[in-house]
């Protein structure tokens, strides 16, 4: 009985820690309103990308933006569009481990010439969380570039991109 009580106590503590981490990752939000970028209506390709829910090419994500075919010496990018007003944006970026150098991804207000809202560097084989304030933007342009030192990218993924706002904290 004593051992069972210790196990239950330990599991309860683990559950509380997981809940605290999840709340911290969402900026302390306990409830959000979100708009997932899952369809072509909400995404416009600029070059070399497409929105899809084909899990077999999304490195485990449920939906996302990816390159439909291998790329080298090319741009990767497009515009994500919100239908409504959202305070924040989040996604996960993955690049395959065959890419020979880190890639920089920029998230810009409105279009490719807009103000940079967030920039992140992703190492080959790595997945990086992205979470930032939109500054009221209803369109975010994401871009990166495969240069000569990168070689060929089999897979670049912007996983589960979505606009969101906190409803309660």
JSON list of C-alpha atoms in Angstrom, two decimals:
[
{"chain": "A", "resi": 1, "resn": "UNK", "atom": "CA", "xyz": [0.00, 0.00, 0.00]},
{"chain": "A", "resi": 2, "resn": "UNK", "atom": "CA", "xyz": [2.81, 2.38, 0.89]},
{"chain": "A", "resi": 3, "resn": "UNK", "atom": "CA", "xyz": [4.54, 1.68, -2.44]},
{"chain": "A", "resi": 4, "resn": "UNK", "atom": "CA", "xyz": [1.28, 2.36, -4.31]},
{"chain": "A", "resi": 5, "resn": "UNK", "atom": "CA", "xyz": [0.89, 5.70, -2.52]},
{"chain": "A", "resi": 6, "resn": "UNK", "atom": "CA", "xyz": [4.47, 6.68, -3.46]},
{"chain": "A", "resi": 7, "resn": "UNK", "atom": "CA", "xyz": [3.83, 5.76, -7.10]},
{"chain": "A", "resi": 8, "resn": "UNK", "atom": "CA", "xyz": [0.56, 7.74, -7.22]},
{"chain": "A", "resi": 9, "resn": "UNK", "atom": "CA", "xyz": [2.28, 10.75, -5.62]},
{"chain": "A", "resi": 10, "resn": "UNK", "atom": "CA", "xyz": [5.13, 10.61, -8.12]},
{"chain": "A", "resi": 11, "resn": "UNK", "atom": "CA", "xyz": [2.74, 10.33, -11.09]},
{"chain": "A", "resi": 12, "resn": "UNK", "atom": "CA", "xyz": [0.71, 13.29, -9.77]},
{"chain": "A", "resi": 13, "resn": "UNK", "atom": "CA", "xyz": [3.85, 15.41, -9.54]},
{"chain": "A", "resi": 14, "resn": "UNK", "atom": "CA", "xyz": [4.82, 14.45, -13.11]},
{"chain": "A", "resi": 15, "resn": "UNK", "atom": "CA", "xyz": [1.36, 15.41, -14.37]},
{"chain": "A", "resi": 16, "resn": "UNK", "atom": "CA", "xyz": [1.59, 18.80, -12.65]},
{"chain": "A", "resi": 17, "resn": "UNK", "atom": "CA", "xyz": [5.02, 19.42, -14.20]},
{"chain": "A", "resi": 18, "resn": "UNK", "atom": "CA", "xyz": [3.75, 18.52, -17.70]},
{"chain": "A", "resi": 19, "resn": "UNK", "atom": "CA", "xyz": [0.78, 20.86, -17.25]},
{"chain": "A", "resi": 20, "resn": "UNK", "atom": "CA", "xyz": [3.08, 23.68, -16.09]},
{"chain": "A", "resi": 21, "resn": "UNK", "atom": "CA", "xyz": [5.36, 23.19, -19.12]},
{"chain": "A", "resi": 22, "resn": "UNK", "atom": "CA", "xyz": [2.37, 23.21, -21.50]},
{"chain": "A", "resi": 23, "resn": "UNK", "atom": "CA", "xyz": [1.08, 26.45, -19.96]},
{"chain": "A", "resi": 24, "resn": "UNK", "atom": "CA", "xyz": [4.52, 28.06, -20.14]},
{"chain": "A", "resi": 25, "resn": "UNK", "atom": "CA", "xyz": [4.88, 27.09, -23.81]},
{"chain": "A", "resi": 26, "resn": "UNK", "atom": "CA", "xyz": [1.60, 28.84, -24.58]},
{"chain": "A", "resi": 27, "resn": "UNK", "atom": "CA", "xyz": [2.67, 31.98, -22.73]},
{"chain": "A", "resi": 28, "resn": "UNK", "atom": "CA", "xyz": [0.57, 31.15, -19.69]},
{"chain": "A", "resi": 29, "resn": "UNK", "atom": "CA", "xyz": [-2.67, 30.69, -21.67]},
{"chain": "A", "resi": 30, "resn": "UNK", "atom": "CA", "xyz": [-5.15, 28.25, -20.18]},
{"chain": "A", "resi": 31, "resn": "UNK", "atom": "CA", "xyz": [-7.52, 28.64, -23.13]},
{"chain": "A", "resi": 32, "resn": "UNK", "atom": "CA", "xyz": [-6.78, 29.85, -26.67]},
{"chain": "A", "resi": 33, "resn": "UNK", "atom": "CA", "xyz": [-8.61, 30.74, -29.86]},
{"chain": "A", "resi": 34, "resn": "UNK", "atom": "CA", "xyz": [-6.63, 29.59, -32.87]},
{"chain": "A", "resi": 35, "resn": "UNK", "atom": "CA", "xyz": [-6.61, 29.38, -36.66]},
{"chain": "A", "resi": 36, "resn": "UNK", "atom": "CA", "xyz": [-4.60, 26.48, -38.08]},
{"chain": "A", "resi": 37, "resn": "UNK", "atom": "CA", "xyz": [-3.01, 27.06, -41.50]},
{"chain": "A", "resi": 38, "resn": "UNK", "atom": "CA", "xyz": [-4.29, 23.82, -43.05]},
{"chain": "A", "resi": 39, "resn": "UNK", "atom": "CA", "xyz": [-5.73, 24.80, -46.44]},
{"chain": "A", "resi": 40, "resn": "UNK", "atom": "CA", "xyz": [-4.77, 26.58, -49.63]},
{"chain": "A", "resi": 41, "resn": "UNK", "atom": "CA", "xyz": [-7.26, 29.32, -48.74]},
{"chain": "A", "resi": 42, "resn": "UNK", "atom": "CA", "xyz": [-5.01, 30.31, -45.84]},
{"chain": "A", "resi": 43, "resn": "UNK", "atom": "CA", "xyz": [-1.65, 29.84, -47.59]},
{"chain": "A", "resi": 44, "resn": "UNK", "atom": "CA", "xyz": [-0.17, 31.25, -50.78]},
{"chain": "A", "resi": 45, "resn": "UNK", "atom": "CA", "xyz": [3.04, 29.71, -52.12]},
{"chain": "A", "resi": 46, "resn": "UNK", "atom": "CA", "xyz": [5.80, 32.13, -53.09]},
{"chain": "A", "resi": 47, "resn": "UNK", "atom": "CA", "xyz": [8.28, 29.49, -54.20]},
{"chain": "A", "resi": 48, "resn": "UNK", "atom": "CA", "xyz": [8.87, 25.79, -53.57]},
{"chain": "A", "resi": 49, "resn": "UNK", "atom": "CA", "xyz": [6.27, 25.12, -50.88]},
{"chain": "A", "resi": 50, "resn": "UNK", "atom": "CA", "xyz": [2.78, 23.72, -50.39]},
{"chain": "A", "resi": 51, "resn": "UNK", "atom": "CA", "xyz": [0.36, 23.25, -47.50]},
{"chain": "A", "resi": 52, "resn": "UNK", "atom": "CA", "xyz": [-0.57, 19.63, -46.81]},
{"chain": "A", "resi": 53, "resn": "UNK", "atom": "CA", "xyz": [-1.92, 17.19, -44.25]},
{"chain": "A", "resi": 54, "resn": "UNK", "atom": "CA", "xyz": [-0.04, 14.20, -45.74]},
{"chain": "A", "resi": 55, "resn": "UNK", "atom": "CA", "xyz": [1.59, 12.87, -42.56]},
{"chain": "A", "resi": 56, "resn": "UNK", "atom": "CA", "xyz": [3.96, 10.66, -44.55]},
{"chain": "A", "resi": 57, "resn": "UNK", "atom": "CA", "xyz": [5.95, 13.74, -45.67]},
{"chain": "A", "resi": 58, "resn": "UNK", "atom": "CA", "xyz": [5.48, 15.97, -42.62]},
{"chain": "A", "resi": 59, "resn": "UNK", "atom": "CA", "xyz": [8.02, 14.41, -40.22]},
{"chain": "A", "resi": 60, "resn": "UNK", "atom": "CA", "xyz": [5.28, 13.47, -37.75]},
{"chain": "A", "resi": 61, "resn": "UNK", "atom": "CA", "xyz": [3.28, 16.71, -37.84]},
{"chain": "A", "resi": 62, "resn": "UNK", "atom": "CA", "xyz": [-0.50, 16.59, -38.40]},
{"chain": "A", "resi": 63, "resn": "UNK", "atom": "CA", "xyz": [-0.44, 19.40, -40.99]},
{"chain": "A", "resi": 64, "resn": "UNK", "atom": "CA", "xyz": [2.09, 21.83, -42.33]},
{"chain": "A", "resi": 65, "resn": "UNK", "atom": "CA", "xyz": [3.93, 23.54, -45.14]},
{"chain": "A", "resi": 66, "resn": "UNK", "atom": "CA", "xyz": [6.65, 21.62, -46.96]},
{"chain": "A", "resi": 67, "resn": "UNK", "atom": "CA", "xyz": [8.58, 21.28, -50.19]},
{"chain": "A", "resi": 68, "resn": "UNK", "atom": "CA", "xyz": [6.73, 18.77, -52.40]},
{"chain": "A", "resi": 69, "resn": "UNK", "atom": "CA", "xyz": [9.98, 17.70, -54.09]},
{"chain": "A", "resi": 70, "resn": "UNK", "atom": "CA", "xyz": [13.70, 17.93, -53.25]},
{"chain": "A", "resi": 71, "resn": "UNK", "atom": "CA", "xyz": [15.21, 21.40, -53.71]},
{"chain": "A", "resi": 72, "resn": "UNK", "atom": "CA", "xyz": [18.65, 22.89, -54.10]},
{"chain": "A", "resi": 73, "resn": "UNK", "atom": "CA", "xyz": [19.77, 26.47, -54.77]},
{"chain": "A", "resi": 74, "resn": "UNK", "atom": "CA", "xyz": [16.19, 27.71, -54.35]},
{"chain": "A", "resi": 75, "resn": "UNK", "atom": "CA", "xyz": [13.92, 29.86, -52.22]},
{"chain": "A", "resi": 76, "resn": "UNK", "atom": "CA", "xyz": [11.36, 28.35, -49.87]},
{"chain": "A", "resi": 77, "resn": "UNK", "atom": "CA", "xyz": [8.46, 30.50, -48.78]},
{"chain": "A", "resi": 78, "resn": "UNK", "atom": "CA", "xyz": [4.91, 31.70, -48.81]},
{"chain": "A", "resi": 79, "resn": "UNK", "atom": "CA", "xyz": [2.26, 33.76, -47.06]},
{"chain": "A", "resi": 80, "resn": "UNK", "atom": "CA", "xyz": [0.05, 32.56, -44.22]},
{"chain": "A", "resi": 81, "resn": "UNK", "atom": "CA", "xyz": [-3.21, 34.48, -43.95]},
{"chain": "A", "resi": 82, "resn": "UNK", "atom": "CA", "xyz": [-5.40, 34.97, -40.88]},
{"chain": "A", "resi": 83, "resn": "UNK", "atom": "CA", "xyz": [-9.15, 35.39, -41.18]},
{"chain": "A", "resi": 84, "resn": "UNK", "atom": "CA", "xyz": [-9.63, 37.47, -38.08]},
{"chain": "A", "resi": 85, "resn": "UNK", "atom": "CA", "xyz": [-7.44, 39.12, -35.50]},
{"chain": "A", "resi": 86, "resn": "UNK", "atom": "CA", "xyz": [-4.86, 37.07, -33.58]},
{"chain": "A", "resi": 87, "resn": "UNK", "atom": "CA", "xyz": [-2.14, 38.23, -31.19]},
{"chain": "A", "resi": 88, "resn": "UNK", "atom": "CA", "xyz": [0.40, 35.44, -31.72]},
{"chain": "A", "resi": 89, "resn": "UNK", "atom": "CA", "xyz": [1.76, 32.88, -34.16]},
{"chain": "A", "resi": 90, "resn": "UNK", "atom": "CA", "xyz": [3.36, 29.49, -33.50]},
{"chain": "A", "resi": 91, "resn": "UNK", "atom": "CA", "xyz": [4.82, 26.59, -35.47]},
{"chain": "A", "resi": 92, "resn": "UNK", "atom": "CA", "xyz": [7.68, 24.10, -35.47]},
{"chain": "A", "resi": 93, "resn": "UNK", "atom": "CA", "xyz": [10.38, 24.13, -38.15]},
{"chain": "A", "resi": 94, "resn": "UNK", "atom": "CA", "xyz": [12.21, 20.98, -39.22]},
{"chain": "A", "resi": 95, "resn": "UNK", "atom": "CA", "xyz": [14.96, 20.58, -41.83]},
{"chain": "A", "resi": 96, "resn": "UNK", "atom": "CA", "xyz": [16.28, 17.17, -42.85]},
{"chain": "A", "resi": 97, "resn": "UNK", "atom": "CA", "xyz": [19.69, 15.99, -41.71]},
{"chain": "A", "resi": 98, "resn": "UNK", "atom": "CA", "xyz": [20.97, 15.75, -45.31]},
{"chain": "A", "resi": 99, "resn": "UNK", "atom": "CA", "xyz": [21.15, 19.54, -45.52]},
{"chain": "A", "resi": 100, "resn": "UNK", "atom": "CA", "xyz": [24.81, 20.50, -45.05]},
{"chain": "A", "resi": 101, "resn": "UNK", "atom": "CA", "xyz": [24.49, 23.80, -43.16]},
{"chain": "A", "resi": 102, "resn": "UNK", "atom": "CA", "xyz": [22.08, 25.64, -40.82]},
{"chain": "A", "resi": 103, "resn": "UNK", "atom": "CA", "xyz": [19.18, 27.50, -42.47]},
{"chain": "A", "resi": 104, "resn": "UNK", "atom": "CA", "xyz": [17.74, 30.83, -41.37]},
{"chain": "A", "resi": 105, "resn": "UNK", "atom": "CA", "xyz": [13.97, 31.32, -41.50]},
{"chain": "A", "resi": 106, "resn": "UNK", "atom": "CA", "xyz": [12.41, 34.79, -41.39]},
{"chain": "A", "resi": 107, "resn": "UNK", "atom": "CA", "xyz": [8.81, 35.59, -40.55]},
{"chain": "A", "resi": 108, "resn": "UNK", "atom": "CA", "xyz": [7.78, 38.95, -41.98]},
{"chain": "A", "resi": 109, "resn": "UNK", "atom": "CA", "xyz": [4.77, 41.23, -41.72]},
{"chain": "A", "resi": 110, "resn": "UNK", "atom": "CA", "xyz": [2.54, 41.10, -44.84]},
{"chain": "A", "resi": 111, "resn": "UNK", "atom": "CA", "xyz": [5.03, 40.08, -47.56]},
{"chain": "A", "resi": 112, "resn": "UNK", "atom": "CA", "xyz": [8.70, 39.38, -48.37]},
{"chain": "A", "resi": 113, "resn": "UNK", "atom": "CA", "xyz": [9.55, 43.08, -48.04]},
{"chain": "A", "resi": 114, "resn": "UNK", "atom": "CA", "xyz": [7.78, 43.53, -44.69]},
{"chain": "A", "resi": 115, "resn": "UNK", "atom": "CA", "xyz": [9.21, 44.11, -41.24]},
{"chain": "A", "resi": 116, "resn": "UNK", "atom": "CA", "xyz": [10.85, 41.02, -39.76]},
{"chain": "A", "resi": 117, "resn": "UNK", "atom": "CA", "xyz": [8.76, 39.76, -36.84]},
{"chain": "A", "resi": 118, "resn": "UNK", "atom": "CA", "xyz": [10.98, 36.77, -35.98]},
{"chain": "A", "resi": 119, "resn": "UNK", "atom": "CA", "xyz": [14.08, 35.02, -37.33]},
{"chain": "A", "resi": 120, "resn": "UNK", "atom": "CA", "xyz": [15.29, 31.58, -36.31]},
{"chain": "A", "resi": 121, "resn": "UNK", "atom": "CA", "xyz": [18.23, 29.41, -37.30]},
{"chain": "A", "resi": 122, "resn": "UNK", "atom": "CA", "xyz": [17.64, 25.68, -37.69]},
{"chain": "A", "resi": 123, "resn": "UNK", "atom": "CA", "xyz": [20.42, 23.10, -37.68]},
{"chain": "A", "resi": 124, "resn": "UNK", "atom": "CA", "xyz": [20.21, 20.05, -39.99]},
{"chain": "A", "resi": 125, "resn": "UNK", "atom": "CA", "xyz": [18.03, 17.32, -38.45]},
{"chain": "A", "resi": 126, "resn": "UNK", "atom": "CA", "xyz": [16.72, 19.72, -35.80]},
{"chain": "A", "resi": 127, "resn": "UNK", "atom": "CA", "xyz": [13.17, 20.84, -34.97]},
{"chain": "A", "resi": 128, "resn": "UNK", "atom": "CA", "xyz": [12.80, 24.37, -33.56]},
{"chain": "A", "resi": 129, "resn": "UNK", "atom": "CA", "xyz": [9.71, 25.85, -31.87]},
{"chain": "A", "resi": 130, "resn": "UNK", "atom": "CA", "xyz": [8.66, 29.28, -33.09]},
{"chain": "A", "resi": 131, "resn": "UNK", "atom": "CA", "xyz": [6.27, 31.44, -31.05]},
{"chain": "A", "resi": 132, "resn": "UNK", "atom": "CA", "xyz": [5.96, 35.23, -31.39]},
{"chain": "A", "resi": 133, "resn": "UNK", "atom": "CA", "xyz": [3.63, 38.24, -31.27]},
{"chain": "A", "resi": 134, "resn": "UNK", "atom": "CA", "xyz": [2.12, 39.10, -34.65]},
{"chain": "A", "resi": 135, "resn": "UNK", "atom": "CA", "xyz": [1.92, 42.82, -33.96]},
{"chain": "A", "resi": 136, "resn": "UNK", "atom": "CA", "xyz": [-1.61, 42.72, -35.39]},
{"chain": "A", "resi": 137, "resn": "UNK", "atom": "CA", "xyz": [-0.48, 41.33, -38.74]},
{"chain": "A", "resi": 138, "resn": "UNK", "atom": "CA", "xyz": [-3.08, 39.29, -40.63]},
{"chain": "A", "resi": 139, "resn": "UNK", "atom": "CA", "xyz": [-0.51, 37.99, -43.10]},
{"chain": "A", "resi": 140, "resn": "UNK", "atom": "CA", "xyz": [2.87, 36.50, -42.27]},
{"chain": "A", "resi": 141, "resn": "UNK", "atom": "CA", "xyz": [5.39, 35.71, -44.97]},
{"chain": "A", "resi": 142, "resn": "UNK", "atom": "CA", "xyz": [7.83, 32.90, -44.11]},
{"chain": "A", "resi": 143, "resn": "UNK", "atom": "CA", "xyz": [11.02, 32.57, -46.13]},
{"chain": "A", "resi": 144, "resn": "UNK", "atom": "CA", "xyz": [14.31, 30.76, -46.31]},
{"chain": "A", "resi": 145, "resn": "UNK", "atom": "CA", "xyz": [16.87, 30.08, -48.99]},
{"chain": "A", "resi": 146, "resn": "UNK", "atom": "CA", "xyz": [18.83, 27.00, -49.98]},
{"chain": "A", "resi": 147, "resn": "UNK", "atom": "CA", "xyz": [22.31, 28.15, -50.96]},
{"chain": "A", "resi": 148, "resn": "UNK", "atom": "CA", "xyz": [25.23, 26.33, -52.54]},
{"chain": "A", "resi": 149, "resn": "UNK", "atom": "CA", "xyz": [26.61, 25.27, -49.13]},
{"chain": "A", "resi": 150, "resn": "UNK", "atom": "CA", "xyz": [23.31, 23.59, -48.18]},
{"chain": "A", "resi": 151, "resn": "UNK", "atom": "CA", "xyz": [23.34, 20.95, -50.95]},
{"chain": "A", "resi": 152, "resn": "UNK", "atom": "CA", "xyz": [19.86, 19.40, -51.48]},
{"chain": "A", "resi": 153, "resn": "UNK", "atom": "CA", "xyz": [16.90, 19.57, -49.11]},
{"chain": "A", "resi": 154, "resn": "UNK", "atom": "CA", "xyz": [14.75, 16.47, -49.19]},
{"chain": "A", "resi": 155, "resn": "UNK", "atom": "CA", "xyz": [12.39, 17.91, -46.59]},
{"chain": "A", "resi": 156, "resn": "UNK", "atom": "CA", "xyz": [11.75, 21.30, -45.02]},
{"chain": "A", "resi": 157, "resn": "UNK", "atom": "CA", "xyz": [8.64, 21.48, -42.81]},
{"chain": "A", "resi": 158, "resn": "UNK", "atom": "CA", "xyz": [6.82, 24.33, -41.12]},
{"chain": "A", "resi": 159, "resn": "UNK", "atom": "CA", "xyz": [4.84, 22.05, -38.81]},
{"chain": "A", "resi": 160, "resn": "UNK", "atom": "CA", "xyz": [1.38, 22.83, -37.45]},
{"chain": "A", "resi": 161, "resn": "UNK", "atom": "CA", "xyz": [1.48, 26.60, -38.13]},
{"chain": "A", "resi": 162, "resn": "UNK", "atom": "CA", "xyz": [-1.29, 28.59, -36.49]},
{"chain": "A", "resi": 163, "resn": "UNK", "atom": "CA", "xyz": [-2.33, 32.05, -35.44]},
{"chain": "A", "resi": 164, "resn": "UNK", "atom": "CA", "xyz": [-3.67, 32.21, -31.88]},
{"chain": "A", "resi": 165, "resn": "UNK", "atom": "CA", "xyz": [-4.81, 34.47, -29.06]},
{"chain": "A", "resi": 166, "resn": "UNK", "atom": "CA", "xyz": [-5.08, 33.84, -25.32]},
{"chain": "A", "resi": 167, "resn": "UNK", "atom": "CA", "xyz": [-8.62, 33.88, -24.02]},
{"chain": "A", "resi": 168, "resn": "UNK", "atom": "CA", "xyz": [-7.74, 33.24, -20.36]},
{"chain": "A", "resi": 169, "resn": "UNK", "atom": "CA", "xyz": [-4.53, 33.08, -18.36]}
]
